[in-house]
Short mmCIF file of C-alpha atoms in Angstrom, two decimals:
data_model
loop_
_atom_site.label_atom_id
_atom_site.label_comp_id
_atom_site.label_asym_id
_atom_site.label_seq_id
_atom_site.Cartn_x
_atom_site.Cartn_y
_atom_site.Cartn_z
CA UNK W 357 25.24 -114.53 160.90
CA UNK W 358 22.92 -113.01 163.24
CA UNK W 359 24.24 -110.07 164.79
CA UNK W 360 22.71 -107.57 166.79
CA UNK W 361 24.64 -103.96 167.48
CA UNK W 362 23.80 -101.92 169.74
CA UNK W 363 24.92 -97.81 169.83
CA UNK W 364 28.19 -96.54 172.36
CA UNK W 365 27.54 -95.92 176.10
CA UNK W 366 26.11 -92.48 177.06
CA UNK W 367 26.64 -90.19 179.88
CA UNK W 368 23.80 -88.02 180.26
CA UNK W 369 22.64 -85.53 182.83
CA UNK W 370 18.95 -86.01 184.76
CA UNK W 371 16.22 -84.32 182.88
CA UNK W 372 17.90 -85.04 179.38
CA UNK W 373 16.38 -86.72 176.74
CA UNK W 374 18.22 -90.38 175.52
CA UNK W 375 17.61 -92.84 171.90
CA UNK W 376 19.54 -95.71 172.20
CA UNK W 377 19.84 -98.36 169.11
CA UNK W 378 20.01 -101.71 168.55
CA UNK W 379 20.98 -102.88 165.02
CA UNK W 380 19.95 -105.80 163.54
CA UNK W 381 21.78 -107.98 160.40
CA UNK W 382 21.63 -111.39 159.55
CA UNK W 383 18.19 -112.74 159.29
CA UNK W 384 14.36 -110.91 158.67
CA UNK W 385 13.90 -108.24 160.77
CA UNK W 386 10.10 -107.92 160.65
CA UNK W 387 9.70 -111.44 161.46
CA UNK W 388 11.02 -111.57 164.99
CA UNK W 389 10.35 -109.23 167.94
CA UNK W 390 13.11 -107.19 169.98
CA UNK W 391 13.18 -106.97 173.33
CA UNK W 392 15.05 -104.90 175.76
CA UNK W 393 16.13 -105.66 179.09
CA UNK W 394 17.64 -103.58 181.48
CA UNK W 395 20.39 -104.54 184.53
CA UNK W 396 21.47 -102.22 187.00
CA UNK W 397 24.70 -102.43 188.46
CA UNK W 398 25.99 -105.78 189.96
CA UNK W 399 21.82 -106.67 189.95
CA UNK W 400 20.34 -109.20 187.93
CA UNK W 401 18.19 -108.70 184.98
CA UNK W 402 14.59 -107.09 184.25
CA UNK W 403 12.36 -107.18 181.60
CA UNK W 404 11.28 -104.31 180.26
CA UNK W 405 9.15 -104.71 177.01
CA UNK W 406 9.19 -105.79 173.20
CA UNK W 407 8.20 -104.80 169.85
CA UNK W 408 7.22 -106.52 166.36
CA UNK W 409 9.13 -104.39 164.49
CA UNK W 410 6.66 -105.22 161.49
CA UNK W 411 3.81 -103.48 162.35
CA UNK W 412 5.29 -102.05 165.86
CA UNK W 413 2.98 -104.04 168.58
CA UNK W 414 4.52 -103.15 171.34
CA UNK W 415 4.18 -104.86 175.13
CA UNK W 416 5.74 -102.93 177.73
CA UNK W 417 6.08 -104.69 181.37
CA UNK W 418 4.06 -102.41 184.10
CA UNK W 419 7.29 -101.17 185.98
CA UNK W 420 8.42 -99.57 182.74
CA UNK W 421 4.97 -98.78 181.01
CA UNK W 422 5.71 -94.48 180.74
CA UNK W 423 9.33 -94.64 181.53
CA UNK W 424 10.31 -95.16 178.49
CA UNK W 425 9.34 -95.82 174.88
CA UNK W 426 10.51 -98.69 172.32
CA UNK W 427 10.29 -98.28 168.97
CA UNK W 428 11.39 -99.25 165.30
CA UNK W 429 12.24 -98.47 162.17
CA UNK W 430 12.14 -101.61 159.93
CA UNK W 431 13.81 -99.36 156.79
CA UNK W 432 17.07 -99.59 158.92
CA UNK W 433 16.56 -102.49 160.61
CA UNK W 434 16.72 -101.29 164.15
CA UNK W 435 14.93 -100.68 167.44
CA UNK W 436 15.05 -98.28 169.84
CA UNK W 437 14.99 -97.06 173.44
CA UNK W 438 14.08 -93.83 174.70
CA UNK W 439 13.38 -91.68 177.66
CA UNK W 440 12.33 -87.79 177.24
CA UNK W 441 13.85 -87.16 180.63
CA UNK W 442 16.37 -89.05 181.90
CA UNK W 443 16.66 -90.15 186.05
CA UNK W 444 19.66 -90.99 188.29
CA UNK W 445 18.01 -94.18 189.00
CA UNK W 446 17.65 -95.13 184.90
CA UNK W 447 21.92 -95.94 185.22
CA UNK W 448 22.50 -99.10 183.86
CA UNK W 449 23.43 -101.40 181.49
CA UNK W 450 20.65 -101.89 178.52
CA UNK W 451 20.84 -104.94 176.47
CA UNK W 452 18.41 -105.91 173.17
CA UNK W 453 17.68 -108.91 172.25
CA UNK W 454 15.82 -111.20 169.83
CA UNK W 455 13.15 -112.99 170.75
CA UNK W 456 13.14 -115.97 169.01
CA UNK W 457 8.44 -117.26 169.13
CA UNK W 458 7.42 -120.06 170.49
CA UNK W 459 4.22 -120.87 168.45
CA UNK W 460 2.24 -121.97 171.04
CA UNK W 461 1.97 -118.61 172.96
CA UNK W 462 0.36 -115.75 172.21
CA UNK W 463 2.38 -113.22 170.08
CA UNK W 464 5.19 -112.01 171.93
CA UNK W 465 6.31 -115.10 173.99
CA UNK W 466 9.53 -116.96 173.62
CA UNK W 467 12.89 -116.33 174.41
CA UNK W 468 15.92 -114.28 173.59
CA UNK W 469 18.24 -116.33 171.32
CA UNK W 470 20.44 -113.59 170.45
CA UNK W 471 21.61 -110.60 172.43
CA UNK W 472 23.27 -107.21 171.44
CA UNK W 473 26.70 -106.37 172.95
CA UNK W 474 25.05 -104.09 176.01
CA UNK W 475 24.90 -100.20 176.03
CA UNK W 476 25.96 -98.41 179.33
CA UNK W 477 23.96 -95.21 180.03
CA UNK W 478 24.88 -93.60 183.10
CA UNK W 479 22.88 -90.86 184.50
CA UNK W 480 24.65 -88.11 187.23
CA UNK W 481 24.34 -84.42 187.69
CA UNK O 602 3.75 -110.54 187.88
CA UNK O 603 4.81 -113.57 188.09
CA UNK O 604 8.01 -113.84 190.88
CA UNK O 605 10.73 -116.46 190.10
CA UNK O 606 13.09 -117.24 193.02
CA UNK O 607 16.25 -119.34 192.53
CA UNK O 608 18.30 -121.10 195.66
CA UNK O 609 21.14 -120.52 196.23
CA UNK O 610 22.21 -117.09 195.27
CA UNK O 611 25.75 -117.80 195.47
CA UNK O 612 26.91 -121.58 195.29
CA UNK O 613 30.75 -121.94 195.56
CA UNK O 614 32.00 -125.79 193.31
CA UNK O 615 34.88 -127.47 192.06
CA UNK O 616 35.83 -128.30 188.82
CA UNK O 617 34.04 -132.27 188.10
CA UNK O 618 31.19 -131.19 190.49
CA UNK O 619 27.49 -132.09 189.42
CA UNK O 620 25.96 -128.90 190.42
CA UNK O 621 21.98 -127.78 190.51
CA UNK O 622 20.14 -124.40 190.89
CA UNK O 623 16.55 -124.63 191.46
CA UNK O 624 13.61 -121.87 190.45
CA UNK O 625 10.49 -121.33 191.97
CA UNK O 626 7.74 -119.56 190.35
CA UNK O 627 5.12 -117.96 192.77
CA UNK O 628 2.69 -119.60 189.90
CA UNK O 629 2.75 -122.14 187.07
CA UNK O 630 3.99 -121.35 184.64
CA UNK O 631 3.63 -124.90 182.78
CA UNK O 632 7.27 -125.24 180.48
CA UNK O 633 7.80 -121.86 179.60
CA UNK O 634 10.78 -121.43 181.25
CA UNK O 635 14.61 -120.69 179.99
CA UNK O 636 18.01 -120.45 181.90
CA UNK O 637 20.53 -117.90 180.62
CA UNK O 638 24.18 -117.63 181.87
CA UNK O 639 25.93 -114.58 181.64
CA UNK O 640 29.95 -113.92 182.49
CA UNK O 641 30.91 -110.81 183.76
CA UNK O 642 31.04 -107.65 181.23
CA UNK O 643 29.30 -109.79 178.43
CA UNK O 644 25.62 -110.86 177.77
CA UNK O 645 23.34 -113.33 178.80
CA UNK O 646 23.61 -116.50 176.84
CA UNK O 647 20.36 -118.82 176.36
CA UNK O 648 21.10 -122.20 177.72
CA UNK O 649 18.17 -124.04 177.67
CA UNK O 650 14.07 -123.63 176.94
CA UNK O 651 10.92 -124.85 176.92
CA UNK O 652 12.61 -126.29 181.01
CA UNK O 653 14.54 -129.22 179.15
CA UNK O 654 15.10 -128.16 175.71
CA UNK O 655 18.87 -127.74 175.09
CA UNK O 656 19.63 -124.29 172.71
CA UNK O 657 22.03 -125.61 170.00
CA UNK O 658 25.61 -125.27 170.58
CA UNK O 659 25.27 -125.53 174.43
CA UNK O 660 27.30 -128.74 175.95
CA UNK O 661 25.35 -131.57 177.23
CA UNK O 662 26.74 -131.21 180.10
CA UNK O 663 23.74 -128.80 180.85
CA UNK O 664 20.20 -130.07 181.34
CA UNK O 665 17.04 -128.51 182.99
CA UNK O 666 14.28 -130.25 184.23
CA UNK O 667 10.72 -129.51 185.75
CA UNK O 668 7.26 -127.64 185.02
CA UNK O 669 4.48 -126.08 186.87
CA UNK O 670 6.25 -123.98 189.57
CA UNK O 671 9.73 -125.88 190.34
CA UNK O 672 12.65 -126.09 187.96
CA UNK O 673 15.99 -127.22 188.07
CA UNK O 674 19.01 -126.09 186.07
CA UNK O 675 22.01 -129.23 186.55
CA UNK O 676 25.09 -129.32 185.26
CA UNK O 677 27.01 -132.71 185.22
CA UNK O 678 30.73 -132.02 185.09
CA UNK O 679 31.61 -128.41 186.09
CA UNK O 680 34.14 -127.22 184.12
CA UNK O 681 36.53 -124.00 184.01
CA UNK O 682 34.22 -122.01 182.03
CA UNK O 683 31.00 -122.69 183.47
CA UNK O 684 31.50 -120.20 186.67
CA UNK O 685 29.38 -117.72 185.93
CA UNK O 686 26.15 -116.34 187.07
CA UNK O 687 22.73 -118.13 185.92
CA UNK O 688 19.14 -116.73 185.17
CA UNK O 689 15.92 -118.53 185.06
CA UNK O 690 13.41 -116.69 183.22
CA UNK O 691 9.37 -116.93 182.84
CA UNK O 692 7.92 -116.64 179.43
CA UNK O 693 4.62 -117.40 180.36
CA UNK O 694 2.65 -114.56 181.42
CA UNK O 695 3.76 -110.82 180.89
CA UNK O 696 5.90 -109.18 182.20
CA UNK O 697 8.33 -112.20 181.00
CA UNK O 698 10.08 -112.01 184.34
CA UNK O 699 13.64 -113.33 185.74
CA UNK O 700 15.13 -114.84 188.97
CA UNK O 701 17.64 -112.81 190.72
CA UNK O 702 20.32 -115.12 189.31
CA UNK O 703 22.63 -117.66 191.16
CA UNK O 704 26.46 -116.59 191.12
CA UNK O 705 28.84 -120.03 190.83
CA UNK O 706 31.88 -119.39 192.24
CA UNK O 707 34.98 -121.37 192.28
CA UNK O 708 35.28 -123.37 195.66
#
């Protein structure tokens, strides 16, 4: 069974570094890119990059490109996001997902067949 | 990027309806579209790629149709668990980007 797990909401203060995690079971890790995907609250949702956790390509989406960083480590089977200093305005809910490849697209393009349960991070001084 | 609008945001039904949510992409984006539904406090759940493809284990009840810049997202038959809030999604060009969602309420 595929299952994707992600770490236990945070509550973090701005300026304050964050690593959230998003482990993976069930199937080949290296074979399928994560993505992450943030919502805000009561907004809809917002793509914010992937990463082929084989060799670590990663693809960030412009309005996130410096904000934060994704990352992997295939040993444990499990991605990452991360911010070295944390903003009021990063408060929301952060999901990760699979990305299951449609062949005809470049690398990187398909859609997200399976989703982790969410993490909360909520950011206030 | 690419924007994807849906109509309507909110759409309130009845149980039996045939209901349809339409996305726009400012582009084409030939099929590389998905819809997604998500339920309050849990996930989004793929429903449908590739604009008609049906995921496995979704009800037939569910179909999506169209390519280039319009799509539509129709379900025959609402039923009790099908109020929810709906995403169509671009997988086209980066960054993969969503609609705002359409919220079906119960009329």
């Amino acid at each position: 069974e595929v299952q994707l797990v992600q770490s236990g909401a945070e509550v973090k203060k701005p300026g304050e570094s964050l690593k959230i995690s998003c482990k993976s079971s069930g199937y080949s890790f290296t074979s399928y890119w994560i993505a992450w995907v943030r919502q805000m609250p009561g907004k809809g949702l917002e793509w914010m990059g992937i990463i082929f956790p084989s060799d670590s390509d990663t693809r960030y989406s412009p309005s996130f490109q410096g904000q934060v960083t994704i990352s992997a480590d295939k040993s444990i089977t499990t991605a990452y996001l991360q911010w070295s200093s944390l903003k009021a305005s990063d408060s929301a809910m952060y999901y990760c997902a699979r990305l299951r490849r449609e062949w005809e697209l470049p690398a990187g393009g398909g859609v997200f067949d399976y989703w982790g349960q969410g993490t909360l991070v909520s950011v206030s001084s | 990027d690419i924007q994807m609008t849906q109509s309507p945001s909110t759409l309130s039904a009845s149980v039996g309806d045939r209901v349809t949510i339409t996305c726009r992409a400012s582009q084409s984006i030939s099929s590389w579209l998905a819809w997604y539904q998500q339920k309050p406090g849990k996930a989004p759940n793929l429903l449908i790629y590739k604009a008609s493809s049906l995921e496995s284990g979704v009800p037939s009840r569910f179909s999506g149709s169209g390519s280039g810049t319009e799509f539509t997202l129709t379900i025959s038959s609402l039923q009790p668990d099908d109020f929810a809030t709906y995403y169509c999604q671009q997988y086209n060009t980066y960054p993969y980007t969503f609609g705002q969602g359409t919220k079906l309420e119960i009329k």
